[in-house]
Amino acid sequence: MAKKPTVQDEESLLHTHLTAHHLNVTKERIAILRSLIHLGSGRHVTAEELYQEVKRHSSRIGLATAYRTLHLFCEVGLTDRHRFEEGQTCYELTYNIPHHDHLICTECHQIIEFENKAIEKLQEQIAKKHHFV
């Protein structure tokens, strides 16, 4: 099992990606990352939830910045984007976390994460059969 990621691991990954792409490491991006780590422990976070958390600590950040930064985090590999709960987009931290799937209750919208090697193997077989990777 992978080690639990730390704030330093994720900040390091972000710094590496931004530097490689000639992008600035800004206070806003770091604040959003830290808030996502704080909020995202074991749950899926909307951009609006993240924005509200960051706003409590830094009034300089706008909602558009939160959306752009989450998009960047997806590119970097820090987060994944999901459409759960009636189409609402949520984000979850994924850096250094093993792949997993989700069960979602259609009535209460509870999300349960699980790992299953047999399902993973079956997905790989089906993808291979159809020439997908």
CSV table of N, CA, C and O in Angstrom, one decimal:
chain,number,residue,atom,x,y,z
A,1,MET,N,0.8,-1.2,0.0
A,1,MET,CA,0.0,0.0,0.0
A,1,MET,C,0.9,1.2,0.0
A,1,MET,O,1.9,1.3,0.6
A,2,ALA,N,0.5,2.3,-0.7
A,2,ALA,CA,1.3,3.5,-0.8
A,2,ALA,C,1.3,4.2,0.5
A,2,ALA,O,0.3,4.2,1.3
A,3,LYS,N,2.3,5.0,0.7
A,3,LYS,CA,2.4,5.8,1.9
A,3,LYS,C,1.4,6.9,1.9
A,3,LYS,O,1.1,7.4,0.8
A,4,LYS,N,0.9,7.4,3.0
A,4,LYS,CA,0.0,8.5,3.0
A,4,LYS,C,0.8,9.8,2.6
A,4,LYS,O,1.8,10.1,3.1
A,5,PRO,N,0.2,10.5,1.6
A,5,PRO,CA,0.9,11.7,1.1
A,5,PRO,C,0.9,12.8,2.2
A,5,PRO,O,0.1,12.8,3.0
A,6,THR,N,2.0,13.6,2.2
A,6,THR,CA,2.1,14.7,3.1
A,6,THR,C,1.9,16.0,2.3
A,6,THR,O,2.0,16.0,1.1
A,7,VAL,N,1.7,17.0,3.0
A,7,VAL,CA,1.6,18.4,2.4
A,7,VAL,C,2.9,18.7,1.6
A,7,VAL,O,2.8,19.2,0.5
A,8,GLN,N,4.0,18.3,2.2
A,8,GLN,CA,5.3,18.5,1.5
A,8,GLN,C,5.4,17.8,0.2
A,8,GLN,O,5.9,18.3,-0.8
A,9,ASP,N,4.9,16.5,0.2
A,9,ASP,CA,4.9,15.7,-1.0
A,9,ASP,C,4.1,16.4,-2.1
A,9,ASP,O,4.6,16.6,-3.3
A,10,GLU,N,3.0,16.9,-1.8
A,10,GLU,CA,2.1,17.5,-2.8
A,10,GLU,C,2.6,18.8,-3.2
A,10,GLU,O,2.5,19.2,-4.4
A,11,GLU,N,3.1,19.6,-2.3
A,11,GLU,CA,3.7,20.9,-2.6
A,11,GLU,C,4.9,20.7,-3.5
A,11,GLU,O,5.1,21.5,-4.5
A,12,SER,N,5.7,19.7,-3.2
A,12,SER,CA,6.8,19.4,-4.1
A,12,SER,C,6.4,19.0,-5.5
A,12,SER,O,7.0,19.5,-6.5
A,13,LEU,N,5.4,18.2,-5.6
A,13,LEU,CA,4.9,17.8,-6.9
A,13,LEU,C,4.4,19.1,-7.7
A,13,LEU,O,4.7,19.3,-8.9
A,14,LEU,N,3.7,19.9,-7.0
A,14,LEU,CA,3.1,21.1,-7.6
A,14,LEU,C,4.3,22.0,-8.0
A,14,LEU,O,4.3,22.5,-9.2
A,15,HIS,N,5.3,22.3,-7.2
A,15,HIS,CA,6.4,23.1,-7.5
A,15,HIS,C,7.1,22.6,-8.8
A,15,HIS,O,7.5,23.3,-9.7
A,16,THR,N,7.4,21.2,-8.8
A,16,THR,CA,8.0,20.6,-10.0
A,16,THR,C,7.3,20.8,-11.3
A,16,THR,O,7.9,21.2,-12.3
A,17,HIS,N,6.0,20.6,-11.2
A,17,HIS,CA,5.1,20.8,-12.4
A,17,HIS,C,5.1,22.2,-12.9
A,17,HIS,O,5.3,22.5,-14.1
A,18,LEU,N,4.9,23.1,-11.9
A,18,LEU,CA,4.8,24.6,-12.3
A,18,LEU,C,6.1,25.0,-12.9
A,18,LEU,O,6.1,25.7,-13.9
A,19,THR,N,7.2,24.7,-12.3
A,19,THR,CA,8.5,25.1,-12.8
A,19,THR,C,8.8,24.5,-14.1
A,19,THR,O,9.3,25.2,-15.0
A,20,ALA,N,8.5,23.3,-14.4
A,20,ALA,CA,8.7,22.6,-15.7
A,20,ALA,C,7.9,23.3,-16.8
A,20,ALA,O,8.3,23.3,-17.9
A,21,HIS,N,6.7,23.9,-16.4
A,21,HIS,CA,5.9,24.5,-17.4
A,21,HIS,C,6.0,26.0,-17.3
A,21,HIS,O,5.1,26.7,-17.9
A,22,HIS,N,7.0,26.5,-16.7
A,22,HIS,CA,7.3,28.0,-16.6
A,22,HIS,C,6.1,28.7,-16.0
A,22,HIS,O,5.7,29.8,-16.5
A,23,LEU,N,5.4,28.1,-15.0
A,23,LEU,CA,4.3,28.8,-14.3
A,23,LEU,C,4.8,29.2,-13.0
A,23,LEU,O,5.7,28.6,-12.4
A,24,ASN,N,4.1,30.2,-12.4
A,24,ASN,CA,4.5,30.7,-11.1
A,24,ASN,C,3.9,29.9,-10.0
A,24,ASN,O,2.8,29.4,-10.0
A,25,VAL,N,4.7,29.7,-8.9
A,25,VAL,CA,4.2,29.2,-7.7
A,25,VAL,C,3.7,30.3,-6.9
A,25,VAL,O,4.5,31.2,-6.4
A,26,THR,N,2.4,30.5,-6.8
A,26,THR,CA,1.8,31.6,-6.1
A,26,THR,C,1.3,31.2,-4.8
A,26,THR,O,1.0,30.1,-4.5
A,27,LYS,N,1.1,32.3,-3.9
A,27,LYS,CA,0.5,32.0,-2.6
A,27,LYS,C,-0.9,31.5,-2.7
A,27,LYS,O,-1.3,30.6,-1.9
A,28,GLU,N,-1.6,31.9,-3.7
A,28,GLU,CA,-3.0,31.5,-3.9
A,28,GLU,C,-3.0,30.0,-4.3
A,28,GLU,O,-3.8,29.2,-3.7
A,29,ARG,N,-2.1,29.5,-5.1
A,29,ARG,CA,-2.1,28.1,-5.5
A,29,ARG,C,-1.7,27.2,-4.3
A,29,ARG,O,-2.3,26.2,-4.1
A,30,ILE,N,-0.8,27.7,-3.5
A,30,ILE,CA,-0.4,27.0,-2.3
A,30,ILE,C,-1.5,27.0,-1.3
A,30,ILE,O,-1.8,25.9,-0.7
A,31,ALA,N,-2.2,28.1,-1.1
A,31,ALA,CA,-3.3,28.2,-0.2
A,31,ALA,C,-4.5,27.2,-0.6
A,31,ALA,O,-5.1,26.5,0.2
A,32,ILE,N,-4.7,27.1,-1.9
A,32,ILE,CA,-5.8,26.2,-2.4
A,32,ILE,C,-5.3,24.8,-2.2
A,32,ILE,O,-6.1,24.0,-1.8
A,33,LEU,N,-4.1,24.5,-2.5
A,33,LEU,CA,-3.6,23.1,-2.2
A,33,LEU,C,-3.7,22.7,-0.8
A,33,LEU,O,-4.3,21.7,-0.4
A,34,ARG,N,-3.3,23.6,0.1
A,34,ARG,CA,-3.4,23.3,1.6
A,34,ARG,C,-4.8,23.1,2.0
A,34,ARG,O,-5.2,22.3,2.8
A,35,SER,N,-5.7,24.0,1.5
A,35,SER,CA,-7.2,23.9,1.9
A,35,SER,C,-7.7,22.6,1.3
A,35,SER,O,-8.5,21.9,2.0
A,36,LEU,N,-7.3,22.2,0.1
A,36,LEU,CA,-7.8,20.9,-0.5
A,36,LEU,C,-7.3,19.8,0.4
A,36,LEU,O,-8.1,18.8,0.6
A,37,ILE,N,-6.1,19.8,0.8
A,37,ILE,CA,-5.6,18.7,1.6
A,37,ILE,C,-6.4,18.7,3.0
A,37,ILE,O,-6.8,17.6,3.4
A,38,HIS,N,-6.6,19.8,3.5
A,38,HIS,CA,-7.4,19.9,4.8
A,38,HIS,C,-8.8,19.4,4.6
A,38,HIS,O,-9.3,18.6,5.4
A,39,LEU,N,-9.5,19.8,3.6
A,39,LEU,CA,-10.9,19.4,3.3
A,39,LEU,C,-11.0,18.0,2.7
A,39,LEU,O,-12.0,17.3,3.0
A,40,GLY,N,-10.0,17.7,1.9
A,40,GLY,CA,-10.1,16.5,1.1
A,40,GLY,C,-9.8,15.2,1.7
A,40,GLY,O,-9.8,14.2,1.1
A,41,SER,N,-9.4,15.2,3.0
A,41,SER,CA,-9.1,13.9,3.6
A,41,SER,C,-10.2,13.0,3.6
A,41,SER,O,-11.1,13.1,4.4
A,42,GLY,N,-10.2,12.0,2.7
A,42,GLY,CA,-11.2,11.0,2.6
A,42,GLY,C,-12.6,11.4,2.1
A,42,GLY,O,-13.5,10.8,2.3
A,43,ARG,N,-12.6,12.6,1.4
A,43,ARG,CA,-13.9,13.0,0.9
A,43,ARG,C,-13.7,13.7,-0.4
A,43,ARG,O,-12.6,14.0,-0.8
A,44,HIS,N,-14.8,13.9,-1.1
A,44,HIS,CA,-14.9,14.6,-2.4
A,44,HIS,C,-15.3,16.0,-2.2
A,44,HIS,O,-16.3,16.2,-1.5
A,45,VAL,N,-14.6,17.0,-2.8
A,45,VAL,CA,-14.9,18.4,-2.5
A,45,VAL,C,-15.3,19.1,-3.8
A,45,VAL,O,-14.7,18.9,-4.8
A,46,THR,N,-16.3,20.0,-3.7
A,46,THR,CA,-16.6,20.8,-4.8
A,46,THR,C,-15.7,22.0,-4.9
A,46,THR,O,-15.1,22.4,-3.8
A,47,ALA,N,-15.7,22.6,-6.0
A,47,ALA,CA,-14.9,23.9,-6.1
A,47,ALA,C,-15.4,24.9,-5.2
A,47,ALA,O,-14.7,25.7,-4.6
A,48,GLU,N,-16.7,25.0,-5.1
A,48,GLU,CA,-17.4,26.0,-4.2
A,48,GLU,C,-17.0,25.8,-2.7
A,48,GLU,O,-16.7,26.7,-2.0
A,49,GLU,N,-17.0,24.5,-2.3
A,49,GLU,CA,-16.6,24.2,-0.9
A,49,GLU,C,-15.1,24.6,-0.7
A,49,GLU,O,-14.8,25.2,0.4
A,50,LEU,N,-14.3,24.3,-1.6
A,50,LEU,CA,-12.9,24.6,-1.5
A,50,LEU,C,-12.7,26.2,-1.5
A,50,LEU,O,-12.0,26.7,-0.7
A,51,TYR,N,-13.4,26.8,-2.4
A,51,TYR,CA,-13.4,28.3,-2.4
A,51,TYR,C,-13.8,28.9,-1.1
A,51,TYR,O,-13.1,29.8,-0.6
A,52,GLN,N,-14.8,28.4,-0.5
A,52,GLN,CA,-15.3,28.9,0.8
A,52,GLN,C,-14.2,28.7,1.9
A,52,GLN,O,-14.0,29.6,2.8
A,53,GLU,N,-13.6,27.6,1.9
A,53,GLU,CA,-12.5,27.3,2.9
A,53,GLU,C,-11.3,28.2,2.7
A,53,GLU,O,-10.8,28.8,3.6
A,54,VAL,N,-10.9,28.4,1.4
A,54,VAL,CA,-9.8,29.3,1.2
A,54,VAL,C,-10.1,30.7,1.5
A,54,VAL,O,-9.3,31.4,2.1
A,55,LYS,N,-11.3,31.1,1.2
A,55,LYS,CA,-11.8,32.5,1.4
A,55,LYS,C,-11.7,32.8,2.9
A,55,LYS,O,-11.4,34.0,3.3
A,56,ARG,N,-11.9,31.9,3.8
A,56,ARG,CA,-11.8,32.1,5.2
A,56,ARG,C,-10.4,32.6,5.6
A,56,ARG,O,-10.3,33.3,6.6
A,57,HIS,N,-9.4,32.1,4.9
A,57,HIS,CA,-8.0,32.5,5.2
A,57,HIS,C,-7.4,33.5,4.3
A,57,HIS,O,-6.4,34.1,4.7
A,58,SER,N,-8.0,33.7,3.1
A,58,SER,CA,-7.4,34.7,2.2
A,58,SER,C,-8.5,35.3,1.3
A,58,SER,O,-9.0,34.6,0.4
A,59,SER,N,-8.8,36.5,1.6
A,59,SER,CA,-9.9,37.1,0.8
A,59,SER,C,-9.5,37.5,-0.6
A,59,SER,O,-10.3,37.9,-1.4
A,60,ARG,N,-8.2,37.3,-1.0
A,60,ARG,CA,-7.7,37.7,-2.3
A,60,ARG,C,-8.1,36.7,-3.4
A,60,ARG,O,-7.9,36.9,-4.5
A,61,ILE,N,-8.6,35.5,-3.0
A,61,ILE,CA,-8.8,34.5,-4.0
A,61,ILE,C,-10.3,34.5,-4.4
A,61,ILE,O,-11.2,34.6,-3.6
A,62,GLY,N,-10.4,34.4,-5.8
A,62,GLY,CA,-11.8,34.4,-6.3
A,62,GLY,C,-12.2,33.0,-6.7
A,62,GLY,O,-11.3,32.1,-6.8
A,63,LEU,N,-13.4,32.8,-7.0
A,63,LEU,CA,-14.0,31.5,-7.4
A,63,LEU,C,-13.3,31.0,-8.7
A,63,LEU,O,-13.0,29.8,-8.8
A,64,ALA,N,-13.1,31.9,-9.6
A,64,ALA,CA,-12.5,31.5,-10.9
A,64,ALA,C,-11.1,31.0,-10.7
A,64,ALA,O,-10.6,30.0,-11.3
A,65,THR,N,-10.4,31.6,-9.7
A,65,THR,CA,-9.0,31.1,-9.4
A,65,THR,C,-9.1,29.7,-8.8
A,65,THR,O,-8.3,28.8,-9.2
A,66,ALA,N,-10.1,29.4,-8.0
A,66,ALA,CA,-10.2,28.1,-7.5
A,66,ALA,C,-10.5,27.1,-8.6
A,66,ALA,O,-9.8,26.0,-8.6
A,67,TYR,N,-11.4,27.4,-9.5
A,67,TYR,CA,-11.6,26.5,-10.6
A,67,TYR,C,-10.4,26.3,-11.5
A,67,TYR,O,-10.1,25.1,-11.9
A,68,ARG,N,-9.7,27.3,-11.8
A,68,ARG,CA,-8.5,27.2,-12.7
A,68,ARG,C,-7.4,26.4,-12.0
A,68,ARG,O,-6.7,25.6,-12.6
A,69,THR,N,-7.3,26.6,-10.7
A,69,THR,CA,-6.3,25.9,-9.9
A,69,THR,C,-6.6,24.4,-9.8
A,69,THR,O,-5.7,23.5,-9.9
A,70,LEU,N,-7.9,24.1,-9.6
A,70,LEU,CA,-8.3,22.7,-9.6
A,70,LEU,C,-8.0,22.0,-10.9
A,70,LEU,O,-7.6,20.8,-10.9
A,71,HIS,N,-8.3,22.7,-12.0
A,71,HIS,CA,-8.0,22.2,-13.3
A,71,HIS,C,-6.5,21.9,-13.4
A,71,HIS,O,-6.1,20.8,-13.9
A,72,LEU,N,-5.7,22.8,-13.0
A,72,LEU,CA,-4.2,22.6,-13.0
A,72,LEU,C,-3.8,21.4,-12.1
A,72,LEU,O,-3.0,20.6,-12.5
A,73,PHE,N,-4.4,21.3,-10.9
A,73,PHE,CA,-4.1,20.1,-10.1
A,73,PHE,C,-4.5,18.8,-10.7
A,73,PHE,O,-3.8,17.8,-10.5
A,74,CYS,N,-5.5,18.8,-11.5
A,74,CYS,CA,-5.9,17.6,-12.3
A,74,CYS,C,-4.8,17.3,-13.3
A,74,CYS,O,-4.4,16.1,-13.5
A,75,GLU,N,-4.3,18.3,-14.0
A,75,GLU,CA,-3.2,18.1,-15.0
A,75,GLU,C,-1.9,17.6,-14.3
A,75,GLU,O,-1.2,16.7,-14.8
A,76,VAL,N,-1.6,18.1,-13.1
A,76,VAL,CA,-0.4,17.7,-12.4
A,76,VAL,C,-0.5,16.3,-11.8
A,76,VAL,O,0.5,15.6,-11.7
A,77,GLY,N,-1.7,15.8,-11.5
A,77,GLY,CA,-1.9,14.5,-11.0
A,77,GLY,C,-2.1,14.5,-9.5
A,77,GLY,O,-2.1,13.5,-8.8
A,78,LEU,N,-2.4,15.7,-8.9
A,78,LEU,CA,-2.8,15.8,-7.5
A,78,LEU,C,-4.2,15.5,-7.2
A,78,LEU,O,-4.5,15.0,-6.2
A,79,THR,N,-5.1,15.7,-8.2
A,79,THR,CA,-6.5,15.5,-8.0
A,79,THR,C,-7.1,14.8,-9.2
A,79,THR,O,-6.6,14.8,-10.3
A,80,ASP,N,-8.3,14.2,-9.0
A,80,ASP,CA,-9.1,13.7,-10.0
A,80,ASP,C,-10.4,14.4,-10.0
A,80,ASP,O,-10.9,14.8,-8.9
A,81,ARG,N,-11.1,14.6,-11.1
A,81,ARG,CA,-12.4,15.2,-11.2
A,81,ARG,C,-13.4,14.1,-11.4
A,81,ARG,O,-13.2,13.3,-12.2
A,82,HIS,N,-14.5,14.2,-10.7
A,82,HIS,CA,-15.6,13.3,-10.8
A,82,HIS,C,-16.9,14.1,-10.9
A,82,HIS,O,-17.0,15.2,-10.4
A,83,ARG,N,-17.9,13.4,-11.6
A,83,ARG,CA,-19.2,14.0,-11.6
A,83,ARG,C,-20.1,13.1,-10.8
A,83,ARG,O,-20.6,12.1,-11.3
A,84,PHE,N,-20.4,13.4,-9.6
A,84,PHE,CA,-21.2,12.7,-8.7
A,84,PHE,C,-22.4,13.5,-8.4
A,84,PHE,O,-22.5,14.6,-8.7
A,85,GLU,N,-23.3,12.9,-7.6
A,85,GLU,CA,-24.4,13.6,-7.0
A,85,GLU,C,-25.1,14.5,-8.0
A,85,GLU,O,-25.0,15.7,-7.9
A,86,GLU,N,-25.9,13.9,-8.9
A,86,GLU,CA,-26.7,14.7,-9.8
A,86,GLU,C,-25.9,15.6,-10.7
A,86,GLU,O,-26.3,16.7,-11.0
A,87,GLY,N,-24.7,15.1,-11.1
A,87,GLY,CA,-23.9,15.9,-12.1
A,87,GLY,C,-23.0,16.9,-11.5
A,87,GLY,O,-22.3,17.6,-12.2
A,88,GLN,N,-23.0,17.1,-10.2
A,88,GLN,CA,-22.1,18.1,-9.6
A,88,GLN,C,-20.6,17.6,-9.6
A,88,GLN,O,-20.3,16.4,-9.3
A,89,THR,N,-19.7,18.5,-10.1
A,89,THR,CA,-18.3,18.1,-10.2
A,89,THR,C,-17.7,18.2,-8.8
A,89,THR,O,-17.8,19.2,-8.1
A,90,CYS,N,-17.0,17.1,-8.5
A,90,CYS,CA,-16.2,17.0,-7.2
A,90,CYS,C,-14.8,16.6,-7.5
A,90,CYS,O,-14.5,16.1,-8.6
A,91,TYR,N,-13.9,17.0,-6.6
A,91,TYR,CA,-12.5,16.7,-6.7
A,91,TYR,C,-12.0,15.9,-5.5
A,91,TYR,O,-12.5,16.1,-4.4
A,92,GLU,N,-11.1,15.0,-5.8
A,92,GLU,CA,-10.5,14.3,-4.7
A,92,GLU,C,-9.0,14.2,-4.9
A,92,GLU,O,-8.5,14.1,-6.0
A,93,LEU,N,-8.3,14.2,-3.8
A,93,LEU,CA,-6.8,14.1,-3.8
A,93,LEU,C,-6.5,12.7,-4.3
A,93,LEU,O,-7.1,11.7,-3.8
A,94,THR,N,-5.6,12.6,-5.2
A,94,THR,CA,-5.2,11.2,-5.7
A,94,THR,C,-3.7,11.0,-5.7
A,94,THR,O,-3.3,9.9,-6.0
A,95,TYR,N,-2.9,12.0,-5.4
A,95,TYR,CA,-1.5,11.9,-5.5
A,95,TYR,C,-1.0,10.8,-4.5
A,95,TYR,O,-1.4,10.9,-3.3
A,96,ASN,N,-0.3,9.8,-5.0
A,96,ASN,CA,0.2,8.7,-4.1
A,96,ASN,C,-0.8,7.9,-3.4
A,96,ASN,O,-0.6,7.3,-2.4
A,97,ILE,N,-2.0,7.9,-4.0
A,97,ILE,CA,-3.2,7.1,-3.4
A,97,ILE,C,-3.5,6.1,-4.5
A,97,ILE,O,-3.7,6.4,-5.6
A,98,PRO,N,-3.7,4.8,-4.0
A,98,PRO,CA,-4.0,3.7,-5.0
A,98,PRO,C,-5.3,4.0,-5.7
A,98,PRO,O,-6.2,4.6,-5.2
A,99,HIS,N,-5.3,3.5,-7.0
A,99,HIS,CA,-6.6,3.6,-7.8
A,99,HIS,C,-7.7,2.9,-7.0
A,99,HIS,O,-7.5,1.9,-6.4
A,100,HIS,N,-8.9,3.5,-7.1
A,100,HIS,CA,-10.0,2.9,-6.4
A,100,HIS,C,-11.3,3.3,-7.2
A,100,HIS,O,-11.2,4.1,-8.1
A,101,ASP,N,-12.4,2.6,-7.0
A,101,ASP,CA,-13.6,2.9,-7.6
A,101,ASP,C,-14.6,3.4,-6.6
A,101,ASP,O,-14.3,3.4,-5.4
A,102,HIS,N,-15.8,3.8,-7.0
A,102,HIS,CA,-16.8,4.4,-6.2
A,102,HIS,C,-18.1,3.7,-6.3
A,102,HIS,O,-18.5,3.4,-7.5
A,103,LEU,N,-18.8,3.5,-5.2
A,103,LEU,CA,-20.2,3.1,-5.2
A,103,LEU,C,-21.0,4.3,-4.7
A,103,LEU,O,-20.6,4.9,-3.8
A,104,ILE,N,-22.1,4.6,-5.4
A,104,ILE,CA,-22.8,5.8,-5.1
A,104,ILE,C,-24.3,5.5,-4.9
A,104,ILE,O,-24.9,4.9,-5.9
A,105,CYS,N,-24.8,5.7,-3.8
A,105,CYS,CA,-26.2,5.4,-3.5
A,105,CYS,C,-27.1,6.5,-4.3
A,105,CYS,O,-26.8,7.7,-4.2
A,106,THR,N,-28.0,6.0,-5.1
A,106,THR,CA,-28.9,6.8,-5.9
A,106,THR,C,-29.9,7.6,-5.1
A,106,THR,O,-30.6,8.5,-5.6
A,107,GLU,N,-30.1,7.1,-3.8
A,107,GLU,CA,-31.1,7.8,-3.0
A,107,GLU,C,-30.5,8.8,-2.0
A,107,GLU,O,-30.9,10.0,-2.0
A,108,CYS,N,-29.5,8.4,-1.3
A,108,CYS,CA,-28.9,9.3,-0.3
A,108,CYS,C,-27.6,10.0,-0.8
A,108,CYS,O,-27.0,10.8,-0.1
A,109,HIS,N,-27.1,9.5,-1.9
A,109,HIS,CA,-25.9,10.0,-2.6
A,109,HIS,C,-24.6,9.7,-1.8
A,109,HIS,O,-23.6,10.3,-2.0
A,110,GLN,N,-24.6,8.8,-0.8
A,110,GLN,CA,-23.4,8.4,-0.1
A,110,GLN,C,-22.4,7.8,-1.1
A,110,GLN,O,-22.8,7.0,-2.0
A,111,ILE,N,-21.2,8.1,-0.9
A,111,ILE,CA,-20.1,7.6,-1.8
A,111,ILE,C,-19.2,6.7,-1.0
A,111,ILE,O,-18.8,7.1,0.1
A,112,ILE,N,-19.0,5.5,-1.5
A,112,ILE,CA,-18.2,4.5,-0.8
A,112,ILE,C,-17.0,4.2,-1.8
A,112,ILE,O,-17.3,3.8,-2.9
A,113,GLU,N,-15.8,4.3,-1.3
A,113,GLU,CA,-14.7,4.0,-2.1
A,113,GLU,C,-14.2,2.5,-1.8
A,113,GLU,O,-14.3,2.1,-0.7
A,114,PHE,N,-13.8,1.8,-2.9
A,114,PHE,CA,-13.4,0.5,-2.7
A,114,PHE,C,-12.3,0.1,-3.7
A,114,PHE,O,-12.2,0.8,-4.8
A,115,GLU,N,-11.5,-0.9,-3.4
A,115,GLU,CA,-10.5,-1.4,-4.3
A,115,GLU,C,-10.8,-2.9,-4.5
A,115,GLU,O,-11.2,-3.6,-3.6
A,116,ASN,N,-10.7,-3.4,-5.8
A,116,ASN,CA,-11.0,-4.8,-6.1
A,116,ASN,C,-10.1,-5.2,-7.2
A,116,ASN,O,-10.3,-4.8,-8.4
A,117,LYS,N,-9.1,-6.1,-7.0
A,117,LYS,CA,-8.2,-6.5,-8.0
A,117,LYS,C,-8.9,-7.3,-9.2
A,117,LYS,O,-8.5,-7.1,-10.3
A,118,ALA,N,-9.9,-8.0,-8.9
A,118,ALA,CA,-10.7,-8.8,-9.9
A,118,ALA,C,-11.3,-7.8,-10.9
A,118,ALA,O,-11.3,-8.0,-12.1
A,119,ILE,N,-11.9,-6.7,-10.4
A,119,ILE,CA,-12.6,-5.7,-11.2
A,119,ILE,C,-11.5,-5.0,-12.1
A,119,ILE,O,-11.7,-4.8,-13.3
A,120,GLU,N,-10.4,-4.7,-11.5
A,120,GLU,CA,-9.3,-4.0,-12.2
A,120,GLU,C,-8.8,-4.9,-13.4
A,120,GLU,O,-8.6,-4.5,-14.5
A,121,LYS,N,-8.6,-6.2,-13.1
A,121,LYS,CA,-8.2,-7.2,-14.1
A,121,LYS,C,-9.2,-7.3,-15.2
A,121,LYS,O,-8.8,-7.3,-16.4
A,122,LEU,N,-10.5,-7.3,-14.9
A,122,LEU,CA,-11.5,-7.4,-15.9
A,122,LEU,C,-11.6,-6.2,-16.7
A,122,LEU,O,-11.7,-6.3,-18.0
A,123,GLN,N,-11.4,-5.0,-16.1
A,123,GLN,CA,-11.4,-3.8,-16.9
A,123,GLN,C,-10.2,-3.8,-17.9
A,123,GLN,O,-10.4,-3.4,-19.1
A,124,GLU,N,-9.1,-4.3,-17.5
A,124,GLU,CA,-7.9,-4.3,-18.3
A,124,GLU,C,-8.1,-5.3,-19.5
A,124,GLU,O,-7.8,-5.0,-20.6
A,125,GLN,N,-8.8,-6.4,-19.2
A,125,GLN,CA,-9.1,-7.4,-20.3
A,125,GLN,C,-10.0,-6.8,-21.3
A,125,GLN,O,-9.8,-7.0,-22.5
A,126,ILE,N,-11.1,-6.2,-20.8
A,126,ILE,CA,-12.1,-5.6,-21.7
A,126,ILE,C,-11.4,-4.5,-22.6
A,126,ILE,O,-11.7,-4.4,-23.8
A,127,ALA,N,-10.6,-3.7,-21.9
A,127,ALA,CA,-9.9,-2.6,-22.7
A,127,ALA,C,-9.0,-3.2,-23.7
A,127,ALA,O,-9.0,-2.7,-24.9
A,128,LYS,N,-8.3,-4.2,-23.4
A,128,LYS,CA,-7.4,-4.8,-24.3
A,128,LYS,C,-8.1,-5.4,-25.5
A,128,LYS,O,-7.8,-5.3,-26.7
A,129,LYS,N,-9.3,-6.1,-25.2
A,129,LYS,CA,-10.1,-6.7,-26.3
A,129,LYS,C,-10.6,-5.6,-27.3
A,129,LYS,O,-10.7,-5.9,-28.5
A,130,HIS,N,-10.8,-4.4,-26.8
A,130,HIS,CA,-11.3,-3.4,-27.7
A,130,HIS,C,-10.2,-2.4,-28.1
A,130,HIS,O,-10.5,-1.3,-28.6
A,131,HIS,N,-8.9,-2.8,-27.8
A,131,HIS,CA,-7.8,-2.0,-28.2
A,131,HIS,C,-7.7,-0.7,-27.5
A,131,HIS,O,-7.3,0.3,-28.1
A,132,PHE,N,-8.1,-0.6,-26.3
A,132,PHE,CA,-8.0,0.6,-25.5
A,132,PHE,C,-6.9,0.3,-24.5
A,132,PHE,O,-6.6,-0.8,-24.1
A,133,VAL,N,-6.3,1.4,-24.0
A,133,VAL,CA,-5.4,1.4,-22.9
A,133,VAL,C,-5.9,2.1,-21.7
A,133,VAL,O,-6.5,3.1,-21.8
